[in-house]
Amino acid sequence: MKIIYTDALVVGGGLAGLRSAIAARDKGLDTIVLSMVPVKRSHSAAAQGGMQASLANSVKGEGDNEDIHFADTVKGSDWGCDQKVARMFVTTAPKAIRELAAWGVPWSRIGKGERTVVINGKHETFNERDEAYGLINARDFGGTKKWRTCYTSDATGHTMLYAVANEALKRDVDIHDKKEAISIIHDNGVCHGVIVRDLINGELIAYVARGTMIATGGYGRIYKQSTNAIICKGIGTAIVLETGIAELGNMEAVQFHPTPIVPSGILLTEGCRGDGGVLRDKDGYRFMPDYEPEKKELASRDVVSRRMIEHIRKGKGVKSPYGDHLWLDISILGREHIEKNLRDVQDIAISFNGIDPADEGPKGWMPVLPMQHYSMGGIRVKPTGESTTMKGLFSAGEAACWDLHGFNRLGGNSVSEAVVSGMIVGEYFAQYCHETHLNTNTSVIEGHLEAQINYLKEILSYDGGLNIFDIKDEMRSIMQEKVGIFRNGDDLLEAVHRLEALLKKTKEITVESKSLGNNPGLNEAYRVPKMLKLALCAAKGALQRTESRGAHYREDYPKRDDMHWLKRTITTWENPEDTLPSIHYEEIDIMEMEMPPAFRGYGRKDSLIENPMSAQREAEIEEIRKTLGTVDRFTIQEALLDYELPGKLKHKNERVGVGYA
């Protein structure tokens, strides 16, 4: 039996995990990061467009601050987010981006004088302020009132990940890669670490720690068409679910990005549209202004994705061997701009489609179609990042339902959340590890280790003749066809039944190779049941939520229903032999909101079933403002919603021209 002890254990080597590890090391804790791949290959590197933070450096961001970023985030979430967490996030984001600059991220900077951009399909020129010269620049992104998405051309995640990884290595964070966590070690409601499989030799190892952080990213690969890397199977989330104690939140909240390229599914950043690119149909017609006259291509992602599919359903899609698609046109931005700010997009289009998007006219248009992109759901945690039901278990980044995003995430808020939650949750995690003494019996660890060894041997003993890869493919097709952008009760009910049947069939497989070592068949044989459990959480949650909110759109219940559904979906898997998850709900209290529910600004105003508590809270807010009189925005904000942040993270942020106001 091999056991490795440490103070702080982080599972996941992306931005959230590495930033949390840095927080732990800065407290003097021995810290290990486990990663399936070398950390600089983590999926965080795939983020292209940028990171949101209300710096307000550019003229187009002038006047931006935490309040506006907060309002955009809450509206973007369709009032499904935890507003306390949203406040924590927007207050910390400017500090995070400046920290990254100090660590070497080469943010695109503001030049002197005139700047020409494309807005609403037309070239416009404006002058940047002299005092902003050399400061971090920002581009426009969907669902935001100000330009606040800071970027490094279109390789933002890559530069951020390398900078954070280098800082972790500089601090002697111990990184163990090619390791996969396959089970949580827990006893009496306390997490003590994880059982890990070495992906090279198949050895099982128990990693035991004072505190454990899960930062393994999303579960996009349960879908057939996804922009996610192949490692994004949600295994970290699934092993938490399998404890039967820890909870998941909002698993039906799955975001589809409007512009993955067809057929490979590789993402073309929102920066394409943020910089002025437009969507066109088979006739070359720019259709988004017809659906969303105000925000057009820069409506929120869930809205743009639905409008694209709606337009294709009207017969306006472009026929291809891979199905209908639409066009993304960035040629109007000009070759110089594309080769400076969207060069990764250009490389992708040339390499995978033989199209140079800088070529003028239809020759440069790129085929795009909405595909699964991001998981708003995940491990349900408190604002501190600790599991709501299991002590010592923390989560950050896309793996967590911290609940910053509610039912839809704004572009640029995810890569930002990864670092910001790494800063905030990392501090709480480090403090927990610092104050907690390791208190577990070796027999408990041995029991968890033996259970996983026996489970793997059991899988190899199956002799039902089914192929695990066929089961996986069917699962992904079901999710794509039945639990996609548009949902309805009949499809969702069918999805739940079929997924449950597939879960049962995972015990009727045959793995040809009987090796416990490097064995692709065995790898999938223990992963696919976990993926199916997540798929069932998403499908059953979507079936039971009889409303439309954010990225969850029910054609048979098209209205957002604040009277009955202003609540978080909480999912557990109570017994190992269960074939369906258990679901209950967590109410979102309107009377504790800083910003009560209202019309989001998309579609028809009557597509909302209002809760009378919204008007009551709005009146209460107005009375508080009236009572306070003429005071600064910080005093008003504190009166409306109190929140905490560790250390100096709550300190005010400085901006050009206004100082700390």
XYZ file of C-alpha atoms in Angstrom:
661
model
C 0.000 0.000 0.000
C 1.494 3.294 -1.135
C 0.448 6.418 0.794
C 1.735 9.959 0.161
C 1.067 12.560 2.849
C 0.980 16.321 2.352
C -0.515 19.415 3.986
C -2.527 20.676 1.012
C -3.638 18.530 -1.922
C -4.862 20.113 -5.165
C -6.438 17.891 -7.832
C -6.218 19.680 -11.189
C -3.352 21.595 -12.763
C -5.195 24.440 -14.517
C -5.443 28.081 -13.492
C -7.755 27.526 -10.504
C -5.736 24.634 -9.115
C -2.330 26.234 -9.568
C -3.442 29.577 -8.108
C -4.878 27.743 -5.083
C -1.609 25.846 -4.708
C 0.285 29.141 -4.696
C -1.941 30.389 -1.865
C -1.182 27.225 0.120
C 2.584 27.446 -0.468
C 2.581 31.115 0.543
C 1.293 29.946 3.939
C 4.258 27.593 4.254
C 2.282 24.427 3.554
C 3.677 21.403 1.750
C 1.535 21.339 -1.377
C 1.018 18.721 -4.076
C -0.802 19.296 -7.369
C -2.121 16.233 -9.196
C -2.710 16.539 -12.934
C -3.711 14.146 -15.713
C -1.422 16.048 -18.097
C 1.631 18.283 -17.712
C 0.142 21.390 -16.090
C 1.016 23.712 -18.981
C -1.148 21.459 -21.163
C -4.216 21.976 -18.953
C -7.428 23.094 -20.649
C -7.044 26.618 -19.230
C -4.546 27.179 -22.055
C -7.391 26.943 -24.589
C -9.025 30.200 -23.464
C -8.577 32.725 -26.249
C -10.565 35.923 -25.961
C -9.780 37.381 -22.564
C -10.383 37.892 -18.857
C -12.970 40.289 -17.472
C -11.890 42.877 -14.918
C -13.267 46.405 -14.529
C -10.009 48.307 -15.027
C -11.707 51.076 -17.090
C -8.433 51.965 -18.848
C -9.728 52.240 -22.418
C -12.093 55.006 -23.520
C -14.679 52.325 -24.278
C -14.343 51.093 -20.694
C -14.443 54.558 -19.140
C -16.813 54.683 -16.180
C -16.651 50.943 -15.582
C -16.393 49.680 -12.020
C -17.324 46.763 -9.777
C -20.997 47.804 -9.693
C -21.395 47.614 -13.472
C -19.456 44.350 -13.734
C -21.647 42.968 -10.934
C -24.861 43.996 -12.716
C -23.690 42.448 -15.997
C -22.801 39.197 -14.206
C -26.138 38.960 -12.383
C -28.132 39.693 -15.547
C -25.959 37.289 -17.504
C -26.723 34.560 -14.951
C -30.465 35.209 -15.484
C -30.635 35.861 -11.745
C -29.438 32.360 -10.961
C -26.101 33.310 -9.371
C -25.128 33.837 -5.743
C -24.889 37.625 -5.595
C -22.545 37.529 -2.613
C -20.085 35.448 -4.673
C -20.538 37.801 -7.651
C -19.545 40.716 -5.400
C -16.496 38.855 -4.125
C -15.505 38.115 -7.714
C -15.880 41.582 -9.252
C -14.018 43.198 -6.353
C -11.051 40.833 -6.693
C -10.797 40.630 -10.511
C -8.837 43.906 -10.999
C -6.342 42.783 -8.348
C -5.974 39.404 -10.049
C -5.225 40.878 -13.455
C -2.607 43.228 -12.025
C -1.031 40.357 -10.116
C -0.821 38.419 -13.388
C 0.846 41.396 -15.046
C 3.451 41.398 -12.280
C 3.961 37.672 -12.911
C 4.710 38.266 -16.567
C 1.452 38.018 -18.516
C 2.068 40.239 -21.590
C -1.353 41.920 -21.658
C -2.177 43.808 -24.840
C -1.662 47.471 -24.013
C -3.239 50.794 -24.979
C -1.395 52.777 -27.633
C -1.230 56.534 -27.995
C -3.720 58.577 -29.964
C -6.215 57.322 -32.498
C -7.623 53.828 -32.439
C -9.808 52.365 -35.189
C -12.250 49.565 -34.370
C -15.250 47.895 -35.994
C -18.543 48.499 -34.176
C -21.833 47.252 -35.592
C -20.146 46.394 -38.880
C -18.674 49.865 -39.373
C -15.196 51.275 -38.809
C -15.056 53.895 -36.060
C -12.114 55.933 -34.832
C -11.640 57.409 -31.366
C -8.782 58.788 -29.275
C -7.454 57.027 -26.214
C -6.628 59.189 -23.194
C -2.962 60.160 -22.840
C -2.915 59.043 -19.202
C -4.013 55.538 -20.268
C -1.052 55.020 -22.616
C 0.688 51.723 -21.820
C -2.054 50.437 -19.529
C -3.858 47.131 -20.036
C -6.294 47.238 -22.962
C -9.757 45.660 -23.202
C -12.106 44.456 -25.927
C -15.881 44.174 -26.130
C -17.583 40.897 -25.174
C -21.187 39.696 -25.152
C -23.575 40.767 -22.415
C -21.440 43.631 -21.060
C -22.118 47.367 -20.902
C -18.434 48.298 -20.993
C -15.336 47.013 -22.746
C -13.628 45.129 -19.895
C -12.267 41.906 -21.387
C -8.484 42.183 -21.032
C -6.515 40.047 -23.469
C -3.208 38.969 -24.945
C -4.201 38.888 -28.611
C -6.285 35.686 -28.710
C -3.996 33.477 -26.610
C -5.016 34.799 -23.191
C -5.418 31.461 -21.421
C -2.062 30.267 -22.737
C -0.137 33.260 -21.399
C -2.011 33.221 -18.085
C -1.445 29.500 -17.527
C 2.271 29.713 -18.249
C 2.690 32.665 -15.879
C 0.774 31.001 -13.027
C 2.507 27.637 -13.587
C 5.896 29.337 -13.465
C 4.982 31.033 -10.184
C 3.906 27.685 -8.730
C 7.159 26.074 -9.820
C 9.139 29.002 -8.418
C 7.498 28.349 -5.036
C 8.388 24.636 -5.184
C 4.823 23.410 -5.494
C 5.207 19.650 -5.955
C 3.519 18.695 -9.245
C 2.659 15.052 -9.927
C 1.377 14.714 -13.482
C -0.060 11.773 -15.417
C -2.089 11.007 -12.291
C -5.883 10.637 -12.162
C -7.971 10.843 -8.998
C -10.569 8.056 -9.124
C -12.084 8.182 -5.634
C -12.407 10.450 -2.580
C -11.039 9.216 0.756
C -13.566 10.223 3.409
C -14.671 9.186 6.872
C -17.472 10.547 9.089
C -18.220 13.373 6.659
C -14.606 14.550 6.427
C -12.444 14.410 3.300
C -8.927 13.059 3.826
C -7.618 12.984 0.257
C -8.003 10.905 -2.905
C -7.183 7.523 -4.398
C -5.104 8.119 -7.517
C -4.290 5.952 -10.509
C -0.902 6.375 -12.165
C -1.771 6.631 -15.872
C 1.596 5.180 -16.928
C 1.843 1.979 -14.900
C -1.671 1.656 -13.422
C -0.453 1.766 -9.812
C -2.985 2.974 -7.221
C -1.739 5.487 -4.664
C -3.477 7.080 -1.671
C -2.778 10.810 -1.358
C -3.707 11.974 2.135
C -3.895 15.635 3.167
C -5.296 18.054 5.729
C -7.439 19.594 2.996
C -8.285 18.603 -0.587
C -9.099 20.975 -3.463
C -10.876 19.689 -6.600
C -10.120 21.933 -9.597
C -10.507 19.502 -12.480
C -12.559 21.648 -14.868
C -15.815 20.881 -16.644
C -17.675 17.865 -18.003
C -18.184 18.907 -21.631
C -17.133 15.572 -23.081
C -20.425 13.997 -22.054
C -21.654 15.733 -25.244
C -20.907 14.633 -28.802
C -19.974 18.136 -29.983
C -17.876 20.109 -27.511
C -15.088 22.665 -27.540
C -13.628 20.976 -24.450
C -10.350 19.059 -24.456
C -10.667 15.275 -24.342
C -9.623 15.273 -20.666
C -12.726 17.330 -19.705
C -14.839 14.347 -18.708
C -15.866 15.588 -15.271
C -14.173 12.762 -13.372
C -13.213 15.042 -10.474
C -16.835 16.142 -10.144
C -18.094 12.568 -10.477
C -15.929 11.124 -7.692
C -17.271 13.824 -5.382
C -20.829 12.832 -6.382
C -20.013 9.173 -5.694
C -19.245 9.880 -2.037
C -23.012 9.957 -1.479
C -22.423 12.905 0.870
C -21.117 15.840 -1.171
C -23.572 17.730 -3.373
C -23.531 19.009 -6.949
C -25.332 22.161 -8.030
C -27.137 23.234 -11.238
C -25.920 20.342 -13.345
C -28.529 21.069 -16.044
C -26.952 24.514 -16.610
C -24.758 23.834 -19.647
C -23.541 26.583 -21.961
C -23.287 26.307 -25.730
C -20.817 28.637 -27.445
C -22.026 30.256 -30.682
C -18.856 29.959 -32.760
C -16.928 26.670 -32.719
C -15.623 25.968 -36.204
C -17.221 23.145 -38.216
C -16.492 20.235 -38.231
C -13.620 20.051 -35.716
C -15.445 21.928 -32.945
C -12.382 24.019 -32.078
C -13.424 27.287 -30.481
C -13.266 30.575 -32.349
C -13.114 33.136 -29.567
C -15.900 35.553 -28.681
C -13.201 38.125 -29.365
C -14.019 37.641 -33.062
C -17.435 39.207 -32.466
C -16.148 41.475 -29.712
C -13.712 43.016 -32.174
C -16.506 43.547 -34.708
C -17.010 40.259 -36.572
C -20.540 39.388 -37.695
C -22.634 36.262 -38.281
C -24.071 35.581 -41.754
C -26.484 33.024 -43.177
C -26.451 31.070 -46.465
C -27.369 34.252 -48.361
C -24.551 36.247 -46.778
C -27.168 38.153 -44.768
C -26.309 39.464 -41.289
C -29.275 38.138 -39.319
C -28.584 38.852 -35.636
C -29.872 42.485 -35.719
C -33.283 41.087 -36.695
C -33.438 39.027 -33.502
C -31.548 41.230 -31.027
C -31.584 44.834 -32.348
C -29.649 46.241 -29.398
C -26.822 43.764 -28.702
C -26.850 41.879 -32.047
C -23.879 39.446 -32.174
C -22.888 40.555 -28.684
C -26.005 39.380 -26.928
C -25.314 36.863 -24.175
C -23.952 33.506 -25.396
C -27.075 31.508 -24.612
C -29.163 33.988 -26.584
C -26.885 34.071 -29.653
C -26.671 30.265 -29.744
C -30.464 29.916 -29.664
C -30.931 32.574 -32.338
C -28.449 30.786 -34.601
C -30.266 27.453 -34.305
C -33.598 29.226 -34.744
C -32.311 30.802 -37.965
C -31.047 27.431 -39.235
C -34.476 25.924 -38.483
C -35.975 28.545 -40.809
C -33.937 27.078 -43.659
C -31.202 29.714 -43.591
C -28.317 27.395 -42.736
C -25.485 26.545 -45.099
C -25.629 22.920 -46.271
C -22.503 20.829 -45.740
C -21.484 17.155 -45.342
C -21.410 17.812 -41.576
C -24.897 19.314 -41.374
C -26.114 22.896 -41.592
C -23.960 25.719 -40.302
C -23.666 29.522 -40.469
C -20.800 31.839 -41.332
C -18.570 33.958 -39.076
C -17.129 36.922 -40.982
C -14.135 38.723 -39.471
C -12.655 39.785 -42.820
C -14.231 43.208 -42.249
C -11.694 43.760 -39.435
C -8.820 43.826 -41.931
C -5.743 41.660 -42.264
C -3.549 43.800 -39.995
C -5.973 43.543 -37.079
C -6.538 39.805 -37.563
C -2.850 38.965 -37.755
C -2.158 40.981 -34.617
C -5.177 40.288 -32.374
C -6.802 37.143 -33.807
C -3.838 35.200 -35.083
C -4.771 31.940 -33.318
C -8.189 32.108 -34.975
C -6.466 32.591 -38.311
C -4.157 29.620 -37.661
C -7.112 27.399 -36.699
C -9.123 28.337 -39.788
C -6.170 27.801 -42.127
C -5.020 24.552 -40.503
C -8.402 22.856 -40.095
C -10.486 24.359 -42.898
C -8.069 25.811 -45.444
C -9.679 29.237 -44.992
C -7.787 32.464 -44.382
C -10.308 34.630 -42.476
C -8.387 37.758 -43.494
C -9.379 37.196 -47.143
C -12.083 39.674 -48.121
C -15.619 38.552 -48.875
C -17.160 35.042 -48.699
C -13.753 33.455 -49.338
C -12.731 34.305 -45.763
C -15.946 33.362 -43.990
C -15.584 30.557 -41.422
C -18.237 27.843 -40.896
C -19.555 27.880 -37.321
C -22.219 26.119 -35.273
C -23.093 26.308 -31.547
C -21.588 23.464 -29.492
C -21.246 22.593 -25.821
C -18.620 24.834 -24.237
C -18.911 25.361 -20.472
C -20.388 23.782 -17.352
C -22.044 26.234 -14.973
C -22.883 23.303 -12.704
C -20.415 21.490 -10.506
C -19.480 20.681 -6.914
C -21.733 22.760 -4.662
C -19.606 24.879 -2.367
C -19.987 27.772 0.064
C -18.569 31.248 -0.769
C -15.386 30.021 0.954
C -15.111 27.211 -1.607
C -15.685 24.424 0.932
C -18.260 21.735 0.179
C -21.655 22.437 1.715
C -21.811 18.921 3.170
C -18.275 17.494 3.411
C -15.659 19.078 5.633
C -12.155 19.497 4.223
C -13.291 19.216 0.588
C -12.892 22.395 -1.468
C -13.459 23.190 -5.129
C -12.640 26.087 -7.465
C -12.955 26.993 -11.130
C -15.252 25.228 -13.577
C -15.422 22.099 -11.401
C -17.263 24.098 -8.746
C -20.765 25.485 -8.445
C -19.426 28.436 -6.406
C -22.280 29.918 -8.022
C -20.854 32.882 -9.824
C -22.548 32.093 -13.137
C -26.038 30.868 -12.237
C -27.640 29.580 -15.434
C -25.431 31.376 -17.936
C -21.839 32.585 -17.882
C -20.650 35.804 -19.467
C -17.716 35.418 -21.849
C -14.445 36.342 -20.149
C -15.850 35.588 -16.682
C -14.622 31.972 -16.711
C -10.890 32.426 -17.187
C -11.269 35.324 -14.770
C -13.110 33.123 -12.267
C -10.406 30.461 -12.510
C -7.741 32.873 -11.243
C -9.986 34.892 -8.941
C -11.497 31.836 -7.242
C -7.959 30.480 -7.000
C -7.040 33.636 -5.084
C -10.130 33.777 -2.863
C -10.927 30.104 -2.299
C -7.203 29.381 -2.251
C -6.849 31.638 0.803
C -9.703 29.926 2.644
C -8.349 26.516 1.628
C -4.843 27.400 2.809
C -6.194 28.698 6.113
C -8.164 25.470 6.619
C -5.080 23.342 5.918
C -2.979 25.530 8.210
C -5.414 25.175 11.129
C -6.383 21.511 10.656
C -4.443 18.548 11.961
C -4.439 15.320 9.981
C -6.613 12.896 11.876
C -7.354 9.707 9.992
C -6.830 6.045 10.653
C -4.580 4.090 8.308
C -7.253 1.395 8.146
C -9.670 3.922 6.611
C -7.158 4.783 3.896
C -6.432 1.108 3.327
C -10.149 0.385 3.008
C -10.645 3.021 0.293
C -7.548 1.826 -1.568
C -8.617 -1.828 -1.484
C -12.126 -0.886 -2.628
C -10.728 0.741 -5.783
C -8.340 -2.140 -6.502
C -11.250 -4.555 -6.193
C -13.427 -2.350 -8.400
C -10.855 -2.314 -11.207
C -10.451 -6.089 -10.954
C -14.242 -6.454 -11.048
C -14.386 -4.416 -14.264
C -11.798 -6.712 -15.862
C -13.888 -9.719 -14.839
C -17.008 -8.530 -16.682
C -17.857 -10.789 -19.606
C -21.054 -9.359 -21.091
C -19.602 -8.722 -24.528
C -20.582 -5.043 -24.835
C -18.029 -2.414 -25.884
C -17.555 0.483 -23.463
C -16.667 2.817 -26.333
C -20.045 2.127 -27.990
C -21.809 2.957 -24.719
C -19.833 6.185 -24.456
C -20.676 7.197 -28.029
C -24.381 6.552 -27.447
C -24.325 8.617 -24.245
C -22.754 11.557 -26.051
C -25.291 11.349 -28.887
C -28.208 11.265 -26.440
C -26.910 14.342 -24.634
C -26.373 16.173 -27.923
C -29.800 15.350 -29.351
C -32.006 15.360 -26.251
C -30.314 17.649 -23.685
C -29.032 20.373 -26.016
C -29.733 24.034 -26.723
C -33.489 23.495 -27.117
C -35.078 21.094 -24.640
C -38.540 19.623 -24.101
C -40.159 17.207 -21.689
C -40.527 14.264 -24.062
C -36.888 14.374 -25.184
C -35.613 14.812 -21.636
C -37.684 11.933 -20.305
C -36.382 9.720 -23.101
C -32.824 10.860 -22.339
C -33.142 9.932 -18.664
C -34.507 6.465 -19.479
C -31.867 5.751 -22.118
C -28.979 7.042 -19.998
C -30.137 4.965 -17.041
C -30.224 1.888 -19.261
C -26.700 2.653 -20.472
C -25.457 2.986 -16.901
C -26.774 -0.500 -16.178
C -25.099 -1.808 -19.341
C -21.661 -0.649 -18.125
C -21.629 -3.882 -16.069
C -22.235 -5.937 -19.213
C -19.020 -5.014 -21.020
C -15.883 -6.933 -21.842
C -12.454 -5.304 -21.589
C -10.192 -7.233 -23.954
C -6.899 -6.483 -22.204
C -6.744 -7.690 -18.594
C -3.800 -5.460 -17.656
C -4.154 -3.091 -14.702
C -1.453 -0.940 -16.267
C -1.547 1.098 -19.456
C -4.946 -0.070 -20.706
C -7.221 2.299 -22.723
C -10.169 -0.089 -22.426
C -9.916 -0.127 -18.636
C -9.510 3.651 -18.568
C -12.861 4.135 -20.290
C -14.500 1.294 -18.379
C -14.177 3.146 -15.056
C -14.624 6.643 -16.509
C -17.784 6.128 -18.570
C -20.026 5.102 -15.612
C -18.925 8.279 -13.860
C -19.656 10.343 -16.996
C -23.080 8.687 -17.266
C -23.880 9.690 -13.688
C -23.089 13.320 -14.542
C -25.169 13.043 -17.722
C -28.083 11.719 -15.664
C -27.714 14.605 -13.192
C -27.911 17.075 -16.090
C -30.779 15.324 -17.895
C -32.919 14.704 -14.807
C -32.300 18.235 -13.531
C -33.353 19.628 -16.916
C -36.464 17.421 -16.962
C -37.611 18.561 -13.534
C -36.919 22.282 -14.113
C -40.094 23.326 -15.895
C -38.997 26.821 -16.920
C -36.429 28.510 -19.151
C -33.526 30.272 -17.440
C -30.247 31.264 -19.094
C -28.760 28.387 -21.067
C -31.537 26.029 -19.916
C -34.279 26.570 -22.497
C -37.484 24.508 -22.419
C -39.567 24.867 -25.580
C -42.574 23.594 -23.619
C -41.919 26.066 -20.765
C -40.439 29.123 -22.536
C -40.840 31.584 -19.648
C -38.447 32.242 -16.786
C -40.507 31.406 -13.715
C -39.351 33.364 -10.666
C -42.473 32.351 -8.760
C -41.595 28.657 -8.684
C -38.026 28.204 -9.938
C -35.830 30.833 -8.331
C -33.825 28.026 -6.793
C -30.638 26.040 -7.211
C -30.795 22.387 -8.267
C -28.935 20.201 -5.748
C -28.010 16.670 -6.810
C -26.659 13.713 -4.836
C -25.994 10.038 -5.564
C -27.060 8.517 -2.282
C -26.171 4.842 -2.764
C -23.524 3.235 -4.996
C -26.091 0.867 -6.552
C -28.568 3.631 -7.433
C -29.172 4.160 -11.139
C -30.612 7.671 -10.822
C -29.529 10.731 -8.842
C -31.574 12.284 -6.043
C -32.573 15.918 -6.510
C -33.685 18.607 -4.097
C -33.594 22.401 -4.277
C -31.951 25.328 -2.536
C -34.024 28.518 -2.478
C -32.456 31.771 -3.667
C -33.717 34.481 -1.303
C -34.818 37.619 -3.175
C -34.853 39.607 0.068
C -31.096 39.110 0.434
C -30.316 40.271 -3.112
C -28.560 43.499 -3.928
C -30.156 43.343 -7.385
C -33.631 41.722 -7.377
C -34.879 39.818 -10.445
C -36.080 41.837 -13.435
C -36.386 41.636 -17.216
C -33.042 40.549 -18.614
C -33.246 42.583 -21.819
C -33.566 39.814 -24.419
C -36.668 38.618 -26.248
C -40.178 39.543 -25.124
C -40.844 41.301 -21.830
C -43.755 38.963 -21.148
C -41.427 35.928 -21.159
C -41.092 36.269 -17.387
C -43.299 35.045 -14.550
C -42.480 37.597 -11.866
C -42.218 36.989 -8.154
C -43.930 39.734 -6.080
C -40.979 39.600 -3.695
C -38.916 41.331 -6.407
C -41.017 44.492 -6.184
C -40.933 44.283 -2.380
C -37.139 44.039 -2.340
C -36.852 46.842 -4.922
C -38.940 49.105 -2.682
C -36.771 48.162 0.298
C -33.636 49.029 -1.677
C -35.058 52.416 -2.665
C -35.877 53.132 0.975
C -32.324 52.213 2.029
C -30.888 54.531 -0.648
C -33.226 57.335 0.431
C -32.303 56.903 4.084
C -28.567 56.940 3.336
C -28.845 60.133 1.308
C -25.759 61.437 -0.478
C -23.071 58.873 0.216
C -20.502 57.075 -1.940
C -21.343 53.892 -3.853
C -19.358 51.714 -1.447
C -21.521 52.722 1.517
C -24.686 51.999 -0.474
C -23.354 48.648 -1.605
C -22.409 47.563 1.919
C -25.889 48.501 3.143
C -27.520 46.389 0.423
C -25.309 43.295 0.551
C -22.601 42.468 3.047
C -19.807 40.142 1.943
C -16.386 39.066 3.177
C -13.035 38.604 1.481
C -9.781 37.279 2.954
C -6.760 39.500 3.567
C -6.569 42.708 1.545
C -8.747 41.519 -1.326
C -11.658 43.760 -0.276
C -9.579 46.919 -0.592
C -10.745 49.448 -3.191
C -9.418 49.317 -6.760
C -7.720 52.295 -8.410
C -8.749 53.510 -11.887
C -7.510 56.138 -14.327
C -9.016 59.561 -13.721
C -11.113 58.615 -10.677
C -8.575 57.129 -8.267
C -10.279 54.870 -5.701
C -13.797 56.290 -6.171
